[in-house]
Amino acid sequence: MMQKFILDVDTGVDDAQGIMVALSAPNVKILGITCCHGNTPLENVLKNTLRVLKVCNKLDIPVYRGCSVPLLARKQHASDYHGKDGLGDVPDPEAPGLELLQKRKAPQAIIQMVKENPGEVILVATAPLTNLAVAVQLDPSLPKKLKSVYIMGGNIESRGNTTVCGEFNFVADPEAAYIVLDRYTCPTYIASWEFTCRNSLPWSFCDQWLSQNTEKAAFMKRITALSMKKARSEEYQKEVTEGKGFNSCDTYAVAAAIDASFITESEEVAVTVELDGTQTRGMMVLDYMELLNKTHKAVIMKKVDLEKMKQMFMNSLK
């Protein structure tokens, strides 16, 4: 049975990997891709998304321009890891132009696509949650019409990668993350920062994955060279993946949305986002004591079937 996806992205290297995994899944139809500020400024996100679709021969998938700034927070990017352009600073002179973008803006497009497919759409969000927050403010009934939402973001043990206690996507727009976790009462699945670090892919597999003799593999090898170099560094391995390998953060949310059996261990708990703390602004809060009195609980991923993820990765570059 075909699953209908909307991908909400801030296309850096791991978003590109997630998009390509979704494109190669035989049971997935991508209704549209909505773009948001994040890893790189919005204009780069738009160009990068079209570049990924071009190499996959999927430029027929609609791409929408979303929010270029957070709701209230100071704008920030992740160019130290993804490159200044978000895709490893290896520009393509023949990249598709932005005239291919749809006229409708991303939040309105999300509302429209969900309205046309009530109860069928899986929304996969791998960017700061600004587009989703604006969409639910424009249409408060939106979450009731969604099948589910999968989010890469937040953290479960106050282990930060951007601030002392904050994961990038949530820190980049804490108010948006707060709104989404509060108002999206459809089934919600979260791939947190620490979870992705602990379920990283072995380097030996990554070498095998990138050595495939295809145009897609050559593209992936080019755009990941910069981030792979940083990820292989002794400091990064020690701090992030505990020496285990490569962490393609966003792809975990995509893989879980594609195949429910990918998640082998999880827990359900009410969550929110800290907005006021000096050290903890943007941190995801897990309410184990049930003091928030929230009836809606999110599924927090704990462990996954990495063999299934490896197969999805291999298929994505064939």
Tab-separated table of C-alpha atoms in Angstrom:
chain	number	residue	atom	x	y	z
A	1	MET	CA	0.000	0.000	0.000
A	2	MET	CA	1.381	3.379	-1.041
A	3	GLN	CA	2.131	5.851	1.730
A	4	LYS	CA	1.738	9.560	1.050
A	5	PHE	CA	4.573	11.731	2.354
A	6	ILE	CA	5.265	15.422	2.709
A	7	LEU	CA	8.932	16.098	3.456
A	8	ASP	CA	9.733	19.317	5.319
A	9	VAL	CA	13.465	19.921	4.957
A	10	ASP	CA	16.368	22.356	5.375
A	11	THR	CA	18.445	20.477	2.831
A	12	GLY	CA	21.914	19.916	4.119
A	13	VAL	CA	23.777	16.665	3.644
A	14	ASP	CA	21.651	14.461	5.925
A	15	ASP	CA	18.391	15.873	4.517
A	16	ALA	CA	19.694	14.966	1.050
A	17	GLN	CA	20.318	11.428	2.280
A	18	GLY	CA	16.824	11.270	3.786
A	19	ILE	CA	15.198	12.600	0.618
A	20	MET	CA	17.018	10.020	-1.517
A	21	VAL	CA	16.008	7.200	0.845
A	22	ALA	CA	12.359	8.302	0.588
A	23	LEU	CA	12.576	8.604	-3.210
A	24	SER	CA	13.874	5.038	-3.511
A	25	ALA	CA	11.207	3.499	-1.244
A	26	PRO	CA	8.758	1.517	-3.435
A	27	ASN	CA	5.863	2.088	-1.010
A	28	VAL	CA	6.182	5.890	-0.794
A	29	LYS	CA	4.649	8.653	-2.888
A	30	ILE	CA	6.072	12.097	-2.097
A	31	LEU	CA	3.278	14.640	-2.566
A	32	GLY	CA	5.616	17.587	-2.121
A	33	ILE	CA	8.757	18.889	-0.447
A	34	THR	CA	8.518	22.033	1.676
A	35	CYS	CA	11.682	23.983	2.444
A	36	CYS	CA	12.660	25.863	5.590
A	37	HIS	CA	15.612	27.862	6.902
A	38	GLY	CA	18.051	25.788	8.951
A	39	ASN	CA	21.273	24.066	7.976
A	40	THR	CA	21.807	26.810	5.411
A	41	PRO	CA	19.868	29.945	4.316
A	42	LEU	CA	16.542	29.251	2.581
A	43	GLU	CA	17.765	30.121	-0.939
A	44	ASN	CA	20.426	27.410	-0.618
A	45	VAL	CA	17.874	24.947	0.792
A	46	LEU	CA	15.689	25.470	-2.285
A	47	LYS	CA	18.614	25.020	-4.709
A	48	ASN	CA	19.898	21.975	-2.824
A	49	THR	CA	16.504	20.273	-2.822
A	50	LEU	CA	16.207	20.721	-6.582
A	51	ARG	CA	19.751	19.380	-7.047
A	52	VAL	CA	18.845	16.213	-5.149
A	53	LEU	CA	15.662	15.759	-7.176
A	54	LYS	CA	17.593	16.274	-10.418
A	55	VAL	CA	20.172	13.557	-9.702
A	56	CYS	CA	17.261	11.226	-8.834
A	57	ASN	CA	15.352	12.212	-11.997
A	58	LYS	CA	12.402	13.357	-9.851
A	59	LEU	CA	12.059	17.049	-10.699
A	60	ASP	CA	8.324	16.440	-11.196
A	61	ILE	CA	7.886	16.441	-7.380
A	62	PRO	CA	6.607	19.896	-6.290
A	63	VAL	CA	8.990	21.985	-4.159
A	64	TYR	CA	7.702	24.875	-2.049
A	65	ARG	CA	9.386	27.930	-0.571
A	66	GLY	CA	8.853	28.106	3.186
A	67	CYS	CA	9.944	30.296	6.078
A	68	SER	CA	13.324	32.010	5.814
A	69	VAL	CA	13.522	33.041	9.475
A	70	PRO	CA	12.408	31.568	12.818
A	71	LEU	CA	9.275	32.850	14.563
A	72	LEU	CA	11.187	34.793	17.249
A	73	ALA	CA	14.682	33.330	17.651
A	74	ARG	CA	17.895	34.665	16.185
A	75	LYS	CA	18.607	33.038	12.817
A	76	GLN	CA	21.486	30.534	12.731
A	77	HIS	CA	22.907	27.940	10.355
A	78	ALA	CA	25.158	24.847	10.439
A	79	SER	CA	27.701	25.735	7.757
A	80	ASP	CA	30.638	24.366	9.766
A	81	TYR	CA	29.330	20.830	9.158
A	82	HIS	CA	27.299	21.023	5.950
A	83	GLY	CA	29.368	23.669	4.143
A	84	LYS	CA	28.416	27.265	3.412
A	85	ASP	CA	25.984	26.168	0.688
A	86	GLY	CA	24.626	23.283	2.773
A	87	LEU	CA	25.791	20.576	0.353
A	88	GLY	CA	29.522	20.371	1.011
A	89	ASP	CA	30.538	23.415	-1.065
A	90	VAL	CA	30.740	21.507	-4.359
A	91	PRO	CA	28.520	23.656	-6.615
A	92	ASP	CA	26.906	22.316	-9.777
A	93	PRO	CA	26.953	24.850	-12.653
A	94	GLU	CA	24.078	22.936	-14.259
A	95	ALA	CA	21.880	22.891	-11.152
A	96	PRO	CA	18.146	23.486	-11.701
A	97	GLY	CA	16.913	27.072	-11.374
A	98	LEU	CA	14.449	28.362	-8.801
A	99	GLU	CA	11.885	29.009	-11.530
A	100	LEU	CA	10.900	25.351	-10.978
A	101	LEU	CA	9.492	26.201	-7.531
A	102	GLN	CA	5.749	26.169	-6.957
A	103	LYS	CA	3.986	29.498	-6.454
A	104	ARG	CA	2.180	28.457	-3.259
A	105	LYS	CA	4.133	28.959	-0.041
A	106	ALA	CA	5.083	25.951	2.101
A	107	PRO	CA	2.666	26.332	5.062
A	108	GLN	CA	-0.298	26.835	2.714
A	109	ALA	CA	0.922	23.916	0.575
A	110	ILE	CA	1.046	21.605	3.617
A	111	ILE	CA	-2.539	22.589	4.503
A	112	GLN	CA	-3.743	22.035	0.925
A	113	MET	CA	-2.026	18.669	0.407
A	114	VAL	CA	-3.351	17.348	3.723
A	115	LYS	CA	-6.842	18.678	2.966
A	116	GLU	CA	-6.829	16.814	-0.359
A	117	ASN	CA	-5.687	13.567	1.327
A	118	PRO	CA	-7.384	13.526	4.760
A	119	GLY	CA	-6.059	10.893	7.146
A	120	GLU	CA	-3.492	9.683	4.630
A	121	VAL	CA	-0.514	12.038	4.841
A	122	ILE	CA	2.643	11.317	6.820
A	123	LEU	CA	4.509	14.552	7.482
A	124	VAL	CA	8.254	14.017	7.930
A	125	ALA	CA	9.996	17.067	9.406
A	126	THR	CA	13.800	17.173	9.386
A	127	ALA	CA	14.219	20.955	9.655
A	128	PRO	CA	13.466	23.603	12.261
A	129	LEU	CA	9.682	23.373	12.713
A	130	THR	CA	8.780	26.883	11.520
A	131	ASN	CA	6.725	25.781	8.503
A	132	LEU	CA	4.715	23.326	10.629
A	133	ALA	CA	4.072	25.933	13.319
A	134	VAL	CA	2.842	28.499	10.798
A	135	ALA	CA	0.643	25.884	9.096
A	136	VAL	CA	-1.138	24.916	12.330
A	137	GLN	CA	-1.662	28.578	13.182
A	138	LEU	CA	-3.290	29.096	9.778
A	139	ASP	CA	-5.378	25.921	10.123
A	140	PRO	CA	-5.771	24.642	13.711
A	141	SER	CA	-7.609	21.557	12.410
A	142	LEU	CA	-4.563	20.419	10.387
A	143	PRO	CA	-3.219	17.824	12.899
A	144	LYS	CA	-6.584	16.018	12.984
A	145	LYS	CA	-6.309	15.443	9.225
A	146	LEU	CA	-2.770	14.047	9.320
A	147	LYS	CA	-2.015	10.342	9.560
A	148	SER	CA	1.155	11.025	11.592
A	149	VAL	CA	4.187	13.266	11.969
A	150	TYR	CA	7.814	12.149	12.226
A	151	ILE	CA	10.313	14.651	13.598
A	152	MET	CA	14.090	14.664	13.719
A	153	GLY	CA	14.870	17.046	16.543
A	154	GLY	CA	15.108	17.653	20.217
A	155	ASN	CA	17.079	15.755	22.814
A	156	ILE	CA	16.249	13.350	25.599
A	157	GLU	CA	19.125	13.793	28.046
A	158	SER	CA	19.879	17.527	27.745
A	159	ARG	CA	22.879	16.690	25.552
A	160	GLY	CA	23.257	19.554	23.097
A	161	ASN	CA	24.928	19.890	19.715
A	162	THR	CA	24.300	23.621	19.251
A	163	THR	CA	23.956	24.956	22.778
A	164	VAL	CA	24.855	23.275	26.079
A	165	CYS	CA	21.439	21.609	26.271
A	166	GLY	CA	19.918	22.094	22.823
A	167	GLU	CA	19.711	20.176	19.533
A	168	PHE	CA	20.021	22.290	16.364
A	169	ASN	CA	16.521	21.972	14.846
A	170	PHE	CA	14.786	22.892	18.112
A	171	VAL	CA	17.281	25.607	19.080
A	172	ALA	CA	16.947	27.161	15.606
A	173	ASP	CA	13.268	27.863	16.365
A	174	PRO	CA	12.250	26.948	19.935
A	175	GLU	CA	8.834	28.662	19.691
A	176	ALA	CA	7.985	26.641	16.573
A	177	ALA	CA	9.048	23.395	18.256
A	178	TYR	CA	6.932	24.285	21.304
A	179	ILE	CA	3.867	24.977	19.115
A	180	VAL	CA	4.262	21.760	17.106
A	181	LEU	CA	4.715	19.513	20.153
A	182	ASP	CA	1.736	21.221	21.793
A	183	ARG	CA	-0.761	21.334	18.915
A	184	TYR	CA	0.087	18.389	16.658
A	185	THR	CA	-1.965	15.760	18.471
A	186	CYS	CA	-1.779	13.186	15.676
A	187	PRO	CA	0.551	10.195	16.243
A	188	THR	CA	3.978	11.794	16.756
A	189	TYR	CA	7.349	10.054	16.454
A	190	ILE	CA	10.605	11.736	17.460
A	191	ALA	CA	14.166	10.839	16.479
A	192	SER	CA	16.213	12.762	19.034
A	193	TRP	CA	19.850	13.827	18.789
A	194	GLU	CA	21.215	11.347	21.346
A	195	PHE	CA	19.213	8.499	19.814
A	196	THR	CA	20.707	9.102	16.350
A	197	CYS	CA	24.219	9.292	17.822
A	198	ARG	CA	23.844	5.911	19.501
A	199	ASN	CA	22.477	4.220	16.386
A	200	SER	CA	25.167	5.384	13.959
A	201	LEU	CA	26.292	3.442	10.874
A	202	PRO	CA	29.723	1.738	10.778
A	203	TRP	CA	32.357	3.437	8.612
A	204	SER	CA	32.970	0.158	6.781
A	205	PHE	CA	29.343	0.249	5.635
A	206	CYS	CA	29.616	3.900	4.557
A	207	ASP	CA	32.597	3.062	2.344
A	208	GLN	CA	30.593	0.251	0.738
A	209	TRP	CA	27.542	2.510	0.343
A	210	LEU	CA	29.475	5.278	-1.407
A	211	SER	CA	31.497	2.931	-3.633
A	212	GLN	CA	28.474	1.942	-5.733
A	213	ASN	CA	29.124	2.665	-9.400
A	214	THR	CA	26.191	5.012	-10.063
A	215	GLU	CA	25.625	8.704	-10.717
A	216	LYS	CA	23.749	8.990	-7.407
A	217	ALA	CA	26.662	7.497	-5.481
A	218	ALA	CA	29.113	9.850	-7.178
A	219	PHE	CA	26.875	12.798	-6.238
A	220	MET	CA	26.593	11.619	-2.637
A	221	LYS	CA	30.358	11.097	-2.390
A	222	ARG	CA	30.969	14.680	-3.560
A	223	ILE	CA	28.467	16.377	-1.263
A	224	THR	CA	29.437	14.351	1.819
A	225	ALA	CA	33.238	14.718	1.549
A	226	LEU	CA	33.333	17.756	3.843
A	227	SER	CA	30.948	16.437	6.508
A	228	MET	CA	32.471	12.940	6.390
A	229	LYS	CA	35.908	14.419	7.073
A	230	LYS	CA	34.560	16.259	10.104
A	231	ALA	CA	32.528	13.232	11.252
A	232	ARG	CA	35.593	10.973	11.059
A	233	SER	CA	37.679	13.332	13.191
A	234	GLU	CA	38.759	11.961	16.552
A	235	GLU	CA	37.105	14.845	18.427
A	236	TYR	CA	33.737	14.414	16.661
A	237	GLN	CA	33.759	10.642	17.102
A	238	LYS	CA	34.459	10.991	20.797
A	239	GLU	CA	31.861	13.700	21.424
A	240	VAL	CA	29.061	12.579	19.137
A	241	THR	CA	28.887	8.927	18.118
A	242	GLU	CA	31.074	7.425	20.831
A	243	GLY	CA	33.403	6.118	18.138
A	244	LYS	CA	30.736	4.034	16.439
A	245	GLY	CA	30.546	5.615	12.990
A	246	PHE	CA	28.451	7.939	10.815
A	247	ASN	CA	25.293	9.664	11.999
A	248	SER	CA	22.814	10.648	9.279
A	249	CYS	CA	20.420	12.322	11.746
A	250	ASP	CA	17.493	13.150	9.479
A	251	THR	CA	17.368	9.776	7.767
A	252	TYR	CA	16.247	8.017	10.968
A	253	ALA	CA	12.942	9.923	10.930
A	254	VAL	CA	12.490	9.139	7.219
A	255	ALA	CA	13.291	5.433	7.698
A	256	ALA	CA	10.853	5.128	10.607
A	257	ALA	CA	8.109	6.746	8.525
A	258	ILE	CA	8.757	4.343	5.641
A	259	ASP	CA	8.756	1.159	7.731
A	260	ALA	CA	7.140	1.028	11.196
A	261	SER	CA	9.107	-2.114	12.063
A	262	PHE	CA	12.333	-0.097	11.769
A	263	ILE	CA	11.758	1.061	15.368
A	264	THR	CA	12.597	-1.851	17.687
A	265	GLU	CA	12.430	-0.017	21.019
A	266	SER	CA	10.601	3.168	22.004
A	267	GLU	CA	8.728	4.851	24.838
A	268	GLU	CA	5.661	7.083	24.931
A	269	VAL	CA	5.866	10.262	26.969
A	270	ALA	CA	4.425	13.780	26.908
A	271	VAL	CA	6.948	16.333	25.675
A	272	THR	CA	7.376	20.086	25.503
A	273	VAL	CA	10.155	22.604	24.794
A	274	GLU	CA	11.824	24.973	27.243
A	275	LEU	CA	11.538	28.577	26.038
A	276	ASP	CA	12.890	30.658	28.924
A	277	GLY	CA	15.962	28.972	30.410
A	278	THR	CA	19.329	30.724	30.242
A	279	GLN	CA	21.149	27.458	29.464
A	280	THR	CA	18.185	25.313	28.419
A	281	ARG	CA	16.214	27.349	25.847
A	282	GLY	CA	15.242	24.988	23.014
A	283	MET	CA	15.754	21.828	25.078
A	284	MET	CA	13.103	19.138	24.747
A	285	VAL	CA	11.505	18.271	28.094
A	286	LEU	CA	10.171	14.755	28.759
A	287	ASP	CA	7.367	14.697	31.332
A	288	TYR	CA	7.876	11.374	33.111
A	289	MET	CA	6.082	12.679	36.220
A	290	GLU	CA	3.053	13.726	34.113
A	291	LEU	CA	3.012	17.177	35.655
A	292	LEU	CA	2.093	18.809	32.326
A	293	ASN	CA	-1.279	17.025	32.282
A	294	LYS	CA	-0.945	16.361	28.550
A	295	THR	CA	-3.096	13.599	27.116
A	296	HIS	CA	-1.058	13.457	23.893
A	297	LYS	CA	2.204	11.554	24.144
A	298	ALA	CA	4.976	11.271	21.605
A	299	VAL	CA	6.758	8.061	20.639
A	300	ILE	CA	10.437	8.572	21.462
A	301	MET	CA	12.671	6.283	19.406
A	302	LYS	CA	15.267	4.356	21.412
A	303	LYS	CA	16.610	1.545	19.196
A	304	VAL	CA	16.207	0.658	15.515
A	305	ASP	CA	16.961	-2.122	13.052
A	306	LEU	CA	20.184	-0.845	11.482
A	307	GLU	CA	20.195	-3.651	8.891
A	308	LYS	CA	16.967	-2.234	7.468
A	309	MET	CA	18.506	1.233	7.400
A	310	LYS	CA	21.602	-0.077	5.614
A	311	GLN	CA	19.390	-1.629	2.923
A	312	MET	CA	17.477	1.647	2.493
A	313	PHE	CA	20.790	3.496	2.170
A	314	MET	CA	22.110	1.055	-0.457
A	315	ASN	CA	18.868	1.240	-2.448
A	316	SER	CA	18.924	5.051	-2.369
A	317	LEU	CA	22.093	5.216	-4.504
A	318	LYS	CA	21.272	2.450	-7.013
